[in-house]
Coordinates of C-alpha atoms in Angstrom, one line a residue:
M1 CA -33.5 15.5 -10.9
G2 CA -33.7 19.1 -12.0
A3 CA -34.7 22.5 -10.7
N4 CA -37.6 21.0 -8.1
S5 CA -35.4 18.1 -7.0
S6 CA -34.2 19.1 -3.4
S7 CA -34.4 15.2 -1.8
I8 CA -33.0 12.0 -3.2
S9 CA -36.1 10.3 -2.6
E10 CA -38.1 12.2 -5.1
L11 CA -35.9 10.8 -8.0
P12 CA -38.2 7.8 -8.9
D13 CA -40.9 10.1 -10.0
N14 CA -38.5 12.5 -11.6
E15 CA -39.8 13.8 -15.3
Y16 CA -36.2 15.1 -16.3
L17 CA -34.5 11.4 -15.4
K18 CA -37.3 9.7 -17.1
K19 CA -36.8 12.1 -20.6
L20 CA -32.8 11.6 -20.1
S21 CA -33.4 7.9 -20.0
G22 CA -36.0 7.7 -22.9
G23 CA -36.3 7.1 -26.5
E24 CA -35.9 10.7 -27.9
P25 CA -32.7 12.0 -28.5
I26 CA -32.0 15.3 -26.7
S27 CA -29.6 18.3 -28.4
E28 CA -26.6 19.4 -26.4
N29 CA -28.1 23.0 -27.1
D30 CA -31.8 21.7 -25.7
P31 CA -33.0 24.3 -22.8
F32 CA -33.5 20.9 -21.0
W33 CA -30.0 21.0 -19.7
N34 CA -30.3 23.6 -17.5
Q35 CA -33.3 22.0 -15.9
L36 CA -32.0 18.6 -15.2
L37 CA -28.5 20.0 -13.9
S38 CA -30.2 22.5 -11.6
F39 CA -31.1 20.0 -8.8
S40 CA -30.2 20.6 -5.1
F41 CA -30.1 17.7 -2.9
T42 CA -26.8 17.2 -1.0
T43 CA -24.6 14.8 -3.0
P44 CA -23.4 11.6 -1.6
T45 CA -20.6 12.0 0.9
N46 CA -20.1 8.2 1.7
R47 CA -20.5 4.6 0.4
Y48 CA -24.0 4.2 2.0
S49 CA -25.4 7.6 0.9
D50 CA -24.0 6.7 -2.7
G51 CA -26.1 3.3 -2.7
V52 CA -29.2 5.3 -1.6
L53 CA -29.0 7.3 -4.7
L54 CA -28.3 4.5 -7.1
F55 CA -31.6 2.5 -5.7
N56 CA -33.6 5.4 -6.2
C57 CA -32.4 5.6 -9.9
I58 CA -32.9 2.4 -10.4
F59 CA -35.9 2.6 -12.7
A60 CA -34.3 4.5 -15.2
I61 CA -30.7 2.5 -15.7
P62 CA -31.8 -0.2 -17.8
H63 CA -33.9 2.4 -20.3
L64 CA -30.8 4.2 -20.4
V65 CA -28.8 1.1 -21.2
E66 CA -30.9 0.0 -24.1
K67 CA -31.8 3.4 -25.5
N68 CA -28.7 5.4 -25.3
P69 CA -26.7 4.0 -28.3
R70 CA -29.6 5.3 -30.4
T71 CA -30.6 8.7 -28.6
G72 CA -26.6 9.7 -27.8
N73 CA -28.1 11.4 -24.5
L74 CA -25.0 10.4 -22.9
G75 CA -22.8 11.7 -25.2
S76 CA -24.7 14.9 -25.3
L77 CA -24.5 15.3 -21.6
I78 CA -20.7 14.9 -21.5
K79 CA -20.6 17.8 -24.5
V80 CA -22.5 19.7 -22.2
F81 CA -20.0 19.4 -19.4
L82 CA -17.0 19.9 -21.8
S83 CA -18.7 23.1 -23.2
R84 CA -19.1 24.5 -19.7
T85 CA -15.5 23.3 -18.4
K86 CA -14.5 25.4 -21.2
E87 CA -15.8 28.6 -19.2
L88 CA -15.3 27.1 -15.7
K89 CA -12.5 29.4 -14.6
I90 CA -14.0 32.8 -16.3
S91 CA -17.1 31.8 -14.3
A92 CA -15.3 31.6 -11.2
E93 CA -13.7 34.6 -11.4
C94 CA -17.0 36.4 -12.3
Q95 CA -18.6 34.5 -9.0
N96 CA -21.0 33.3 -11.2
H97 CA -22.1 30.4 -8.8
L98 CA -25.1 29.0 -10.9
F99 CA -22.6 27.9 -13.5
I100 CA -20.3 26.2 -11.5
W101 CA -23.1 24.4 -9.9
Q102 CA -24.5 22.9 -12.9
A103 CA -20.9 22.3 -14.2
H104 CA -20.5 20.1 -10.9
N105 CA -24.2 18.5 -11.4
A106 CA -23.6 17.4 -14.8
L107 CA -20.3 15.8 -14.0
F108 CA -21.9 14.0 -11.0
I109 CA -24.4 12.8 -13.2
I110 CA -21.3 11.5 -15.7
C111 CA -19.8 10.0 -13.0
C112 CA -23.0 7.9 -11.6
L113 CA -23.8 6.7 -15.5
L114 CA -20.2 5.7 -15.8
K115 CA -20.1 3.5 -12.7
V116 CA -23.1 1.6 -13.4
F117 CA -22.2 1.3 -17.4
I118 CA -18.8 -0.1 -16.3
S119 CA -20.2 -2.6 -14.1
R120 CA -22.6 -4.1 -16.4
M121 CA -21.0 -3.4 -20.0
S122 CA -18.1 -5.1 -21.6
E123 CA -15.5 -2.6 -23.1
E124 CA -17.3 -3.2 -26.6
E125 CA -20.6 -2.5 -25.3
L126 CA -19.5 0.8 -23.4
Q127 CA -17.8 1.9 -26.4
L128 CA -21.2 1.9 -28.3
H129 CA -22.4 4.7 -25.6
F130 CA -19.7 6.7 -26.2
T131 CA -19.1 6.3 -30.5
Y132 CA -22.8 7.1 -31.4
E133 CA -24.6 8.2 -34.8
D134 CA -25.5 11.8 -34.7
K135 CA -28.1 12.2 -37.7
T136 CA -29.1 15.1 -39.0
P137 CA -32.5 15.5 -40.5
G138 CA -32.6 15.1 -44.0
S139 CA -29.1 13.5 -44.0
Y140 CA -28.0 10.4 -45.6
G141 CA -24.5 10.1 -44.0
T142 CA -23.5 9.8 -40.2
E143 CA -21.0 11.7 -38.2
C144 CA -19.2 9.6 -35.7
E145 CA -17.9 11.1 -32.6
D146 CA -15.6 9.5 -30.4
L147 CA -15.9 11.5 -26.6
I148 CA -13.7 9.3 -24.4
E149 CA -10.3 10.9 -25.3
E150 CA -12.1 14.2 -24.8
L151 CA -13.4 13.5 -21.6
L152 CA -10.2 11.8 -19.8
C153 CA -8.3 15.1 -21.6
C154 CA -10.8 17.3 -19.9
L155 CA -10.8 15.4 -16.5
I156 CA -6.8 15.3 -16.4
Q157 CA -6.9 19.2 -17.1
L158 CA -9.3 20.2 -14.3
I159 CA -7.2 17.7 -11.7
V160 CA -4.1 19.5 -12.8
E161 CA -5.5 22.8 -12.8
I162 CA -8.6 22.9 -10.8
P163 CA -8.1 19.3 -8.9
L164 CA -11.6 18.7 -7.8
F165 CA -12.8 15.9 -10.0
L166 CA -10.9 12.8 -9.1
G167 CA -14.1 10.5 -8.6
C168 CA -15.0 10.6 -11.8
F169 CA -11.7 10.0 -13.2
L170 CA -10.9 7.1 -11.2
C171 CA -14.2 5.6 -13.1
L172 CA -12.6 5.9 -16.7
C173 CA -8.6 6.2 -16.6
S174 CA -7.1 4.3 -19.5
L175 CA -5.2 6.6 -21.7
P176 CA -1.3 8.0 -21.3
Y177 CA -1.2 11.3 -19.9
T178 CA 2.0 11.4 -17.5
S179 CA 4.2 13.6 -15.7
R180 CA 2.3 16.5 -15.1
L181 CA -0.7 14.5 -13.9
V182 CA 1.4 12.2 -11.6
K183 CA 3.1 15.6 -9.9
T184 CA -0.1 17.0 -9.3
L185 CA -1.5 13.9 -7.7
L186 CA 1.7 13.2 -5.8
Y187 CA 1.6 16.9 -4.2
N188 CA -2.1 16.7 -3.4
F189 CA -1.0 13.6 -1.3
I190 CA 1.6 15.9 0.2
R191 CA -0.7 18.5 1.0
Q192 CA -3.3 16.7 2.8
E193 CA -5.9 19.5 3.0
R194 CA -8.4 19.0 5.0
S195 CA -10.5 22.2 4.6
P196 CA -10.9 24.7 2.4
P197 CA -7.9 27.0 1.2
P198 CA -8.2 30.7 3.2
G199 CA -8.7 33.6 1.3
T200 CA -11.1 35.5 -1.0
H201 CA -10.2 35.0 -4.4
V202 CA -11.9 32.8 -6.2
F203 CA -9.0 31.2 -7.9
Q204 CA -5.5 31.5 -6.3
Q205 CA -1.9 30.4 -8.0
Q206 CA 0.2 27.7 -6.6
T207 CA 2.9 28.2 -5.2
D208 CA 4.9 24.8 -6.3
G209 CA 4.0 22.2 -8.8
G210 CA 2.0 24.9 -11.4
G211 CA -1.7 24.9 -11.9
L212 CA -4.4 26.5 -9.9
L213 CA -5.7 26.0 -6.4
Y214 CA -9.1 26.8 -6.0
G215 CA -10.8 29.0 -3.1
I216 CA -14.0 30.1 -3.3
A217 CA -14.9 32.5 -0.7
S218 CA -17.6 32.5 2.0
G219 CA -20.5 29.6 2.8
V220 CA -20.4 28.8 -1.2
A221 CA -16.7 27.7 -0.9
T222 CA -17.5 25.3 1.7
G223 CA -20.3 23.8 -0.5
L224 CA -18.1 23.9 -3.6
W225 CA -15.4 22.0 -1.5
T226 CA -17.7 19.5 -0.3
V227 CA -19.1 18.6 -3.5
F228 CA -16.0 19.1 -5.9
T229 CA -14.1 16.5 -3.4
L230 CA -16.9 14.2 -3.5
G231 CA -17.3 13.9 0.3
G232 CA -15.6 16.8 2.0
V233 CA -15.0 15.1 5.5
G234 CA -14.5 11.9 4.3
S235 CA -16.1 8.7 4.0
K236 CA -16.9 6.2 7.4
A237 CA -15.7 3.2 5.2
T238 CA -12.5 3.0 6.8
P239 CA -11.4 4.4 10.0
Q240 CA -7.9 5.7 8.4
L241 CA -10.3 8.2 6.2
E242 CA -11.5 9.8 9.2
Q243 CA -8.0 11.4 9.5
C244 CA -7.1 11.7 5.9
S245 CA -8.0 14.4 3.2
P246 CA -10.5 13.3 0.9
L247 CA -8.9 15.1 -2.1
A248 CA -5.1 13.7 -0.9
N249 CA -7.3 10.1 -0.5
Q250 CA -8.7 10.2 -4.0
S251 CA -5.1 11.6 -5.5
L252 CA -3.4 8.6 -3.9
L253 CA -6.0 6.0 -5.2
L254 CA -6.1 7.6 -8.5
L255 CA -2.1 7.6 -8.5
L256 CA -2.2 3.8 -7.7
V257 CA -4.2 2.7 -10.4
L258 CA -2.6 4.5 -13.1
A259 CA 0.8 3.3 -11.7
N260 CA -0.7 -0.3 -12.1
L261 CA -2.2 -0.3 -15.7
T262 CA -0.6 -3.1 -17.6
D263 CA 2.2 -2.3 -19.9
A264 CA 1.0 -2.0 -23.9
P265 CA 2.8 -4.6 -26.0
D266 CA 5.9 -2.2 -27.0
T267 CA 5.2 0.7 -24.6
P268 CA 5.8 0.3 -21.0
N269 CA 3.4 2.1 -18.8
P270 CA 4.2 6.0 -18.8
Y271 CA 3.0 6.6 -15.6
R272 CA 4.7 4.1 -13.7
Q273 CA 7.9 5.1 -15.6
A274 CA 7.1 9.1 -14.6
I275 CA 7.2 7.5 -10.8
M276 CA 10.6 5.6 -11.4
S277 CA 12.1 8.5 -12.5
F278 CA 10.7 11.5 -10.5
K279 CA 13.9 14.0 -8.7
N280 CA 14.1 15.9 -5.7
T281 CA 13.6 19.4 -6.0
Q282 CA 17.5 19.8 -4.4
D283 CA 18.7 17.7 -7.3
S284 CA 20.3 20.2 -9.5
S285 CA 21.9 17.5 -12.1
A286 CA 20.5 17.6 -16.0
F287 CA 17.8 15.8 -17.1
S288 CA 18.6 13.0 -19.8
S289 CA 16.7 13.2 -22.9
S290 CA 16.0 9.5 -22.4
H291 CA 13.7 10.1 -19.5
P292 CA 11.0 12.4 -20.9
H293 CA 8.7 11.6 -17.9
V294 CA 11.3 13.3 -15.2
F295 CA 10.2 16.0 -13.3
Q296 CA 10.9 17.2 -9.7
I297 CA 8.9 17.3 -6.0
N298 CA 10.3 18.4 -2.7
F299 CA 11.4 15.0 -1.2
N300 CA 11.5 16.5 2.3
S301 CA 7.8 16.9 1.9
L302 CA 7.0 13.7 0.4
Y303 CA 9.2 12.1 2.9
T304 CA 6.9 13.9 6.0
A305 CA 3.7 12.8 4.3
L306 CA 4.4 9.0 4.0
C307 CA 5.7 9.0 7.6
E308 CA 2.5 10.4 8.8
Q309 CA 0.3 8.5 6.8
Q310 CA 1.6 4.6 7.1
K311 CA -1.8 3.9 8.8
S312 CA -3.9 3.2 5.5
D313 CA -2.9 0.5 2.8
Q314 CA -2.7 3.2 0.1
A315 CA 0.2 5.1 1.6
T316 CA 2.1 2.0 2.6
L317 CA 1.5 1.0 -1.0
L318 CA 2.7 3.9 -2.4
L319 CA 6.1 3.8 -0.2
Y320 CA 6.6 0.4 -1.3
M321 CA 6.4 1.6 -5.2
L322 CA 8.7 4.4 -4.3
L323 CA 11.5 2.2 -2.7
H324 CA 11.4 -0.2 -5.0
Q325 CA 11.1 1.8 -8.4
N326 CA 12.6 5.3 -7.8
G327 CA 15.9 4.8 -7.0
N328 CA 16.0 8.6 -6.2
V329 CA 13.5 8.0 -3.6
R330 CA 15.3 5.0 -2.1
T331 CA 18.7 7.0 -1.9
Y332 CA 17.3 10.3 -0.2
V333 CA 15.2 7.8 2.4
L334 CA 17.9 5.7 3.3
A335 CA 20.4 9.2 3.9
R336 CA 17.8 10.6 6.4
T337 CA 19.0 11.0 9.7
D338 CA 15.1 10.5 11.6
I339 CA 14.8 7.1 9.6
E340 CA 12.9 6.3 13.0
N341 CA 9.9 8.2 11.9
L342 CA 9.5 6.0 9.0
V343 CA 10.5 2.6 10.2
L344 CA 8.0 2.9 13.5
P345 CA 4.8 3.2 11.7
I346 CA 5.8 0.2 9.5
L347 CA 6.8 -1.8 12.6
E348 CA 3.4 -0.9 14.2
I349 CA 1.2 -2.3 10.8
L350 CA 3.7 -5.8 11.6
Y351 CA 3.1 -5.8 15.4
H352 CA -0.9 -5.5 14.9
V353 CA -0.9 -8.0 12.3
E354 CA -3.8 -9.6 13.7
E355 CA -5.7 -6.1 12.6
R356 CA -4.0 -5.7 9.2
N357 CA -5.1 -7.5 6.4
S358 CA -2.8 -9.7 4.6
H359 CA -2.1 -7.4 1.9
H360 CA -1.2 -4.7 4.1
V361 CA 1.3 -7.0 6.2
Y362 CA 2.8 -7.9 2.9
M363 CA 3.9 -4.4 1.6
A364 CA 4.8 -3.6 4.9
L365 CA 7.4 -6.3 5.5
I366 CA 8.6 -5.7 1.8
I367 CA 9.3 -2.5 2.8
L368 CA 11.5 -3.5 5.4
L369 CA 13.3 -5.9 3.3
I370 CA 14.1 -3.2 0.9
L371 CA 15.2 -0.9 3.3
T372 CA 17.7 -4.0 5.0
E373 CA 19.5 -4.5 2.1
D374 CA 21.3 -1.4 2.8
D375 CA 24.4 -1.8 5.0
G376 CA 24.1 1.8 6.3
F377 CA 20.6 1.2 7.2
N378 CA 21.4 -2.0 9.2
R379 CA 24.2 0.0 11.2
S380 CA 22.4 3.2 11.8
I381 CA 18.9 1.6 12.8
H382 CA 21.2 0.5 16.2
E383 CA 22.4 4.0 17.0
V384 CA 18.7 5.2 17.1
I385 CA 17.7 4.9 20.9
L386 CA 13.6 5.0 21.6
K387 CA 11.9 5.6 24.7
N388 CA 9.0 4.1 25.7
I389 CA 7.4 2.4 22.8
T390 CA 3.5 2.5 24.2
W391 CA 2.2 0.4 21.4
Y392 CA 4.5 -2.8 22.2
A393 CA 2.6 -4.8 24.7
E394 CA 4.3 -7.9 25.7
R395 CA 7.1 -5.8 27.9
V396 CA 7.4 -2.6 28.9
L397 CA 10.5 -0.7 27.0
T398 CA 11.5 2.1 28.7
E399 CA 14.7 2.3 26.1
I400 CA 15.6 0.2 23.5
S401 CA 17.3 0.7 20.0
L402 CA 15.6 0.9 16.7
G403 CA 17.4 -2.2 15.5
S404 CA 16.5 -3.9 18.8
L405 CA 12.8 -3.1 18.2
L406 CA 12.7 -4.3 14.8
I407 CA 13.9 -7.7 15.5
L408 CA 11.8 -7.8 18.0
V409 CA 8.6 -7.2 15.8
V410 CA 9.6 -9.2 12.9
I411 CA 10.1 -12.3 15.4
R412 CA 6.9 -11.6 16.9
T413 CA 5.0 -11.8 13.1
I414 CA 7.2 -15.3 12.3
Q415 CA 5.8 -16.8 15.8
Y416 CA 2.1 -15.3 14.8
N417 CA 2.5 -16.9 11.4
M418 CA 3.9 -20.2 13.1
T419 CA 0.4 -20.6 15.0
R420 CA -2.0 -18.7 12.9
T421 CA -1.7 -18.1 9.0
R422 CA 1.2 -20.6 8.4
D423 CA 2.3 -18.6 4.9
K424 CA 5.5 -19.7 3.7
Y425 CA 5.9 -16.3 1.6
L426 CA 5.3 -14.5 5.2
H427 CA 8.1 -16.7 6.7
T428 CA 10.5 -16.5 3.9
N429 CA 10.8 -12.5 4.1
C430 CA 10.8 -12.1 7.6
L431 CA 13.9 -14.1 7.7
A432 CA 15.3 -12.2 5.0
A433 CA 15.2 -9.2 6.8
L434 CA 16.5 -10.7 9.9
A435 CA 19.4 -12.3 7.9
N436 CA 20.2 -9.1 5.9
M437 CA 20.8 -7.7 9.7
S438 CA 22.2 -10.1 11.3
A439 CA 26.0 -9.1 10.5
Q440 CA 25.5 -5.6 11.9
F441 CA 23.7 -6.4 14.9
R442 CA 25.0 -3.9 17.3
S443 CA 24.2 -3.9 21.1
L444 CA 21.1 -6.1 21.0
H445 CA 18.7 -5.4 23.9
Q446 CA 18.8 -8.4 26.3
Y447 CA 15.0 -9.2 25.3
A448 CA 16.0 -9.2 21.8
A449 CA 18.7 -11.5 22.2
Q450 CA 16.2 -13.7 24.5
R451 CA 13.4 -13.6 21.9
I452 CA 16.1 -14.7 19.0
I453 CA 16.7 -17.7 21.0
S454 CA 13.1 -18.5 22.2
L455 CA 12.1 -18.4 18.4
F456 CA 14.6 -21.1 17.9
S457 CA 13.6 -22.8 20.9
L458 CA 10.0 -22.9 19.5
L459 CA 11.5 -24.0 15.9
S460 CA 13.0 -26.9 17.5
K461 CA 10.1 -28.0 19.6
K462 CA 8.0 -28.1 16.3
H463 CA 10.6 -30.2 14.9
N464 CA 10.8 -32.6 17.3
K465 CA 7.0 -32.9 17.6
V466 CA 6.8 -33.6 13.3
L467 CA 9.7 -35.9 13.4
E468 CA 7.8 -38.1 16.3
Q469 CA 4.1 -37.7 13.8
A470 CA 6.2 -38.9 10.9
T471 CA 8.0 -42.1 12.8
Q472 CA 4.5 -42.7 14.5
S473 CA 2.8 -42.5 11.3
L474 CA 5.7 -44.9 9.7
R475 CA 5.1 -47.7 12.2
G476 CA 1.5 -47.4 12.0
S477 CA 1.7 -47.8 8.1
L478 CA 3.6 -51.2 8.4
D479 CA 0.5 -52.7 10.1
S480 CA -1.9 -51.2 7.8
N481 CA -1.8 -51.0 3.8
D482 CA -5.6 -49.2 4.3
S483 CA -4.8 -45.6 4.8
P484 CA -2.5 -43.5 2.9
L485 CA 0.5 -42.0 4.7
P486 CA 1.0 -38.2 5.5
D487 CA 3.3 -36.2 3.7
Y488 CA 5.6 -35.5 6.9
A489 CA 8.6 -35.5 4.9
Q490 CA 7.5 -32.1 3.2
D491 CA 6.4 -30.6 6.7
L492 CA 10.1 -31.6 8.3
N493 CA 12.2 -30.2 5.5
V494 CA 10.3 -26.9 5.4
I495 CA 11.0 -26.6 9.3
E496 CA 14.7 -27.7 9.0
E497 CA 15.2 -24.9 6.0
V498 CA 13.5 -22.4 8.7
I499 CA 16.1 -23.7 11.5
R500 CA 18.7 -23.4 9.1
M501 CA 18.2 -19.9 8.2
M502 CA 18.3 -19.3 12.2
L503 CA 21.3 -20.6 12.8
E504 CA 22.5 -19.0 10.1
I505 CA 21.3 -15.7 11.5
I506 CA 22.7 -16.4 14.9
N507 CA 26.3 -17.6 13.2
S508 CA 26.3 -14.4 11.1
C509 CA 26.1 -12.4 14.3
L510 CA 28.7 -14.4 16.0
T511 CA 31.0 -14.4 13.3
N512 CA 30.6 -10.2 12.2
S513 CA 29.9 -8.8 15.9
L514 CA 30.2 -11.1 18.8
H515 CA 32.1 -8.2 20.6
H516 CA 29.0 -5.9 20.3
N517 CA 26.5 -8.4 21.2
P518 CA 27.0 -9.7 25.0
N519 CA 23.4 -10.2 25.6
L520 CA 22.9 -12.6 22.4
V521 CA 25.8 -14.9 23.8
Y522 CA 24.4 -14.9 27.3
A523 CA 21.4 -16.1 25.8
L524 CA 22.8 -18.4 23.8
L525 CA 24.5 -19.9 27.0
Y526 CA 21.4 -20.1 29.3
K527 CA 19.7 -22.0 26.4
R528 CA 22.8 -24.1 25.2
D529 CA 21.1 -27.4 25.6
L530 CA 18.6 -26.6 23.0
F531 CA 21.4 -26.7 20.3
E532 CA 23.1 -30.1 21.5
Q533 CA 20.6 -32.6 19.3
F534 CA 21.5 -30.3 16.2
R535 CA 25.3 -30.7 16.6
T536 CA 25.5 -34.2 14.6
H537 CA 22.5 -33.4 12.0
P538 CA 23.5 -33.6 8.6
S539 CA 21.7 -30.5 7.8
F540 CA 23.4 -28.4 10.2
Q541 CA 26.6 -30.2 11.2
D542 CA 28.7 -27.1 9.1
I543 CA 26.6 -24.0 10.5
M544 CA 26.7 -25.5 14.0
Q545 CA 30.5 -25.4 14.3
N546 CA 31.2 -22.0 14.9
I547 CA 27.8 -22.0 17.5
D548 CA 29.4 -24.6 19.2
L549 CA 33.0 -23.4 19.4
V550 CA 31.4 -20.1 21.0
I551 CA 29.3 -22.3 23.6
S552 CA 32.2 -24.4 24.7
F553 CA 34.4 -21.3 24.8
F554 CA 32.4 -19.0 27.0
S555 CA 31.2 -21.9 28.9
S556 CA 34.8 -23.1 29.9
R557 CA 35.4 -19.6 31.3
L558 CA 32.2 -19.5 33.0
E559 CA 33.3 -22.6 35.1
H560 CA 36.9 -21.6 35.7
A561 CA 35.3 -18.3 37.3
G562 CA 32.9 -20.4 39.7
A563 CA 29.6 -21.2 40.7
E564 CA 26.5 -18.4 41.8
L565 CA 27.7 -15.7 39.5
S566 CA 25.4 -12.8 39.0
V567 CA 24.1 -11.9 35.6
E568 CA 26.4 -8.5 35.9
R569 CA 29.5 -10.7 36.2
V570 CA 28.7 -13.2 33.9
L571 CA 28.1 -10.2 30.9
E572 CA 31.4 -8.7 32.0
I573 CA 33.3 -12.5 31.8
I574 CA 31.6 -12.4 28.1
K575 CA 32.7 -8.9 27.1
Q576 CA 36.2 -9.9 28.3
G577 CA 35.9 -13.7 26.6
A578 CA 34.9 -11.7 23.3
V579 CA 38.1 -9.8 23.2
A580 CA 40.3 -13.0 24.0
L581 CA 38.7 -15.3 21.5
P582 CA 40.8 -15.8 18.5
K583 CA 38.7 -14.9 15.6
D584 CA 40.8 -17.1 12.9
R585 CA 39.2 -20.0 14.9
L586 CA 35.4 -19.0 13.8
R587 CA 35.0 -20.7 10.3
K588 CA 34.1 -17.9 7.6
F589 CA 30.5 -18.4 5.6
P590 CA 29.4 -16.6 2.6
E591 CA 27.6 -13.2 4.0
L592 CA 23.9 -13.4 3.9
K593 CA 22.4 -11.4 1.5
F594 CA 19.0 -11.3 0.5
K595 CA 17.2 -9.1 -2.5
Y596 CA 13.6 -8.1 -3.1
V597 CA 12.7 -9.5 -6.6
E598 CA 9.0 -8.8 -7.8
E599 CA 7.2 -12.1 -9.1
E600 CA 7.0 -12.6 -12.9
Q601 CA 3.4 -11.2 -13.3
P602 CA 3.0 -8.8 -10.6
E603 CA 0.1 -7.3 -12.0
E604 CA -1.7 -10.8 -10.7
F605 CA -1.3 -9.6 -7.0
F606 CA -1.4 -5.6 -7.2
I607 CA -4.2 -4.7 -9.9
P608 CA -7.0 -6.5 -7.8
Y609 CA -5.4 -5.3 -4.6
V610 CA -5.3 -2.0 -5.7
W611 CA -8.8 -1.8 -6.6
S612 CA -9.9 -3.3 -3.8
L613 CA -8.3 -0.3 -2.1
V614 CA -10.2 1.8 -4.7
Y615 CA -13.6 0.0 -3.6
N616 CA -13.1 0.1 0.4
A617 CA -11.2 3.6 0.3
A618 CA -12.4 5.8 -2.4
V619 CA -14.7 8.8 -0.8
A620 CA -18.3 8.6 -2.2
L621 CA -17.8 5.8 -4.7
Y622 CA -20.1 3.1 -4.2
W623 CA -20.3 -0.4 -6.6
N624 CA -22.6 -3.1 -5.8
P625 CA -20.5 -6.0 -4.2
R626 CA -22.1 -8.2 -6.3
D627 CA -20.7 -6.9 -9.5
I628 CA -17.1 -7.3 -8.3
Q629 CA -15.1 -9.8 -9.9
L630 CA -11.8 -8.6 -10.0
F631 CA -11.1 -9.5 -6.3
T632 CA -13.0 -11.3 -3.3
M633 CA -14.8 -9.1 -0.9
D634 CA -12.4 -9.9 1.9
S635 CA -8.9 -8.9 0.3
G636 CA -9.1 -5.5 0.8

């Protein structure tokens, strides 16, 4: 690096880099820093080019790791950066592009070194590189300085006032700063800025959220935007990033990292507290003194950004966190009259389950489960009529309610899980969402009604197959004592639990909204033979009473109507019969209601997941895959 460095390939022979990693202490006032920070090669814009940079600097790393605790050169570099950031605003106002350029280069080098140090050292060893002995000639004492907190404070201030330095902060975050930072990161996500802000002034005042927006004029502006957002047009690491603002993406990743830091022994995570309690700008209620982290954000803008960005794991995870942890956001979302704008992207994630990683599917499914806890949501989704769902390929859906589409997608997810992943957790949450909705089923699309019964048919066949395997295995074990008996009893218990849940869902719909769902009754009658074997089964006798009564009642009316009935005529008879069926003849069961509850130690799932997203999606942040210990490489 240095004034003559214009290519990354020149770095192995760079005299300034060798001096930085050498055994000689370099004072923060040494002219050397002006030379080191005057390199002009293009900084990396994606993971590949970041890896190339690391490869060309690899010669200096062992020397720096060994000698820096004695020389303190990293500390001197940080001091140089800190001193220049104090003048950054003034430099920008004075059009001092050289000063800003060198400040960026200093931060870029710090970021590169931190990534290497963090991947190779324990926390105790890393501390030695920040807390070092600064020995003055002729003195007998030592002066110890801890730069970590000062660097973090500086980065937070820069993010809030000049939101350009997220990449470096992602390498370091560990100290408790809250509301203003969380608010700024959320607004960065909401704005999704993809190009330099217009205007000729170096700095412009923000209209909402406080702080400063940056906007350097002409060609220098575009260049600085690119380097300060650590990539400008985004990384090619994942397809989602091609349509995402690098600043918004980096802000969101940082927010997720902060929100998922573990609690201190006596202090809850302040970032999570801020996320849990912020309010709508339209909310005029007084702030409670017991919630110092409370701030306000425009919920309409936040809702729009969440709807538009659900193709990425990180946006879905943010939506999950807000719905689960912030009651203000959850209430607002459930009151929206355009809820389809949020639900449809979530359904599309589940529909393309084969293309998504399991974590993304879990988050989308849990979001649906949280939404279905609300009866108002369960009613309203059947009132929203959709036209031509192009991504649903199994059948042309020219017109269908959002509720029926939701049922179709959840059932498809269950069937995919039964044949591919066989994940009990996925099954449980899918069935819980259907159960929550079942009492509010309204005007089910004929295809949705058919798929409900088809799923039961699939479960019935699977039950019979496992039962037959268990019987044959038992017979074989009587003839031979050599081979162990497979645990078919456990498999049978699992499948019977799922069958009972499906029967409860059907029963709940028939008991609470039979007259609203002639298509379900039609599908039930068409496949009535499926239910015969469960009438006398001890595990299903009670729940089968209502289903058996409905089948018998409508079958009798159809028999009296004569043979060769058209579909339209059958539906007409069902609608008439639904009015005539005495409701007191249907046995009442407890309401089906399931509530999502996080596991006892959610951090075991969320912390590796969040850092896998940082690894896979952060713009121009490269970590050596061989150094990753927190998650497996296929978990992202």
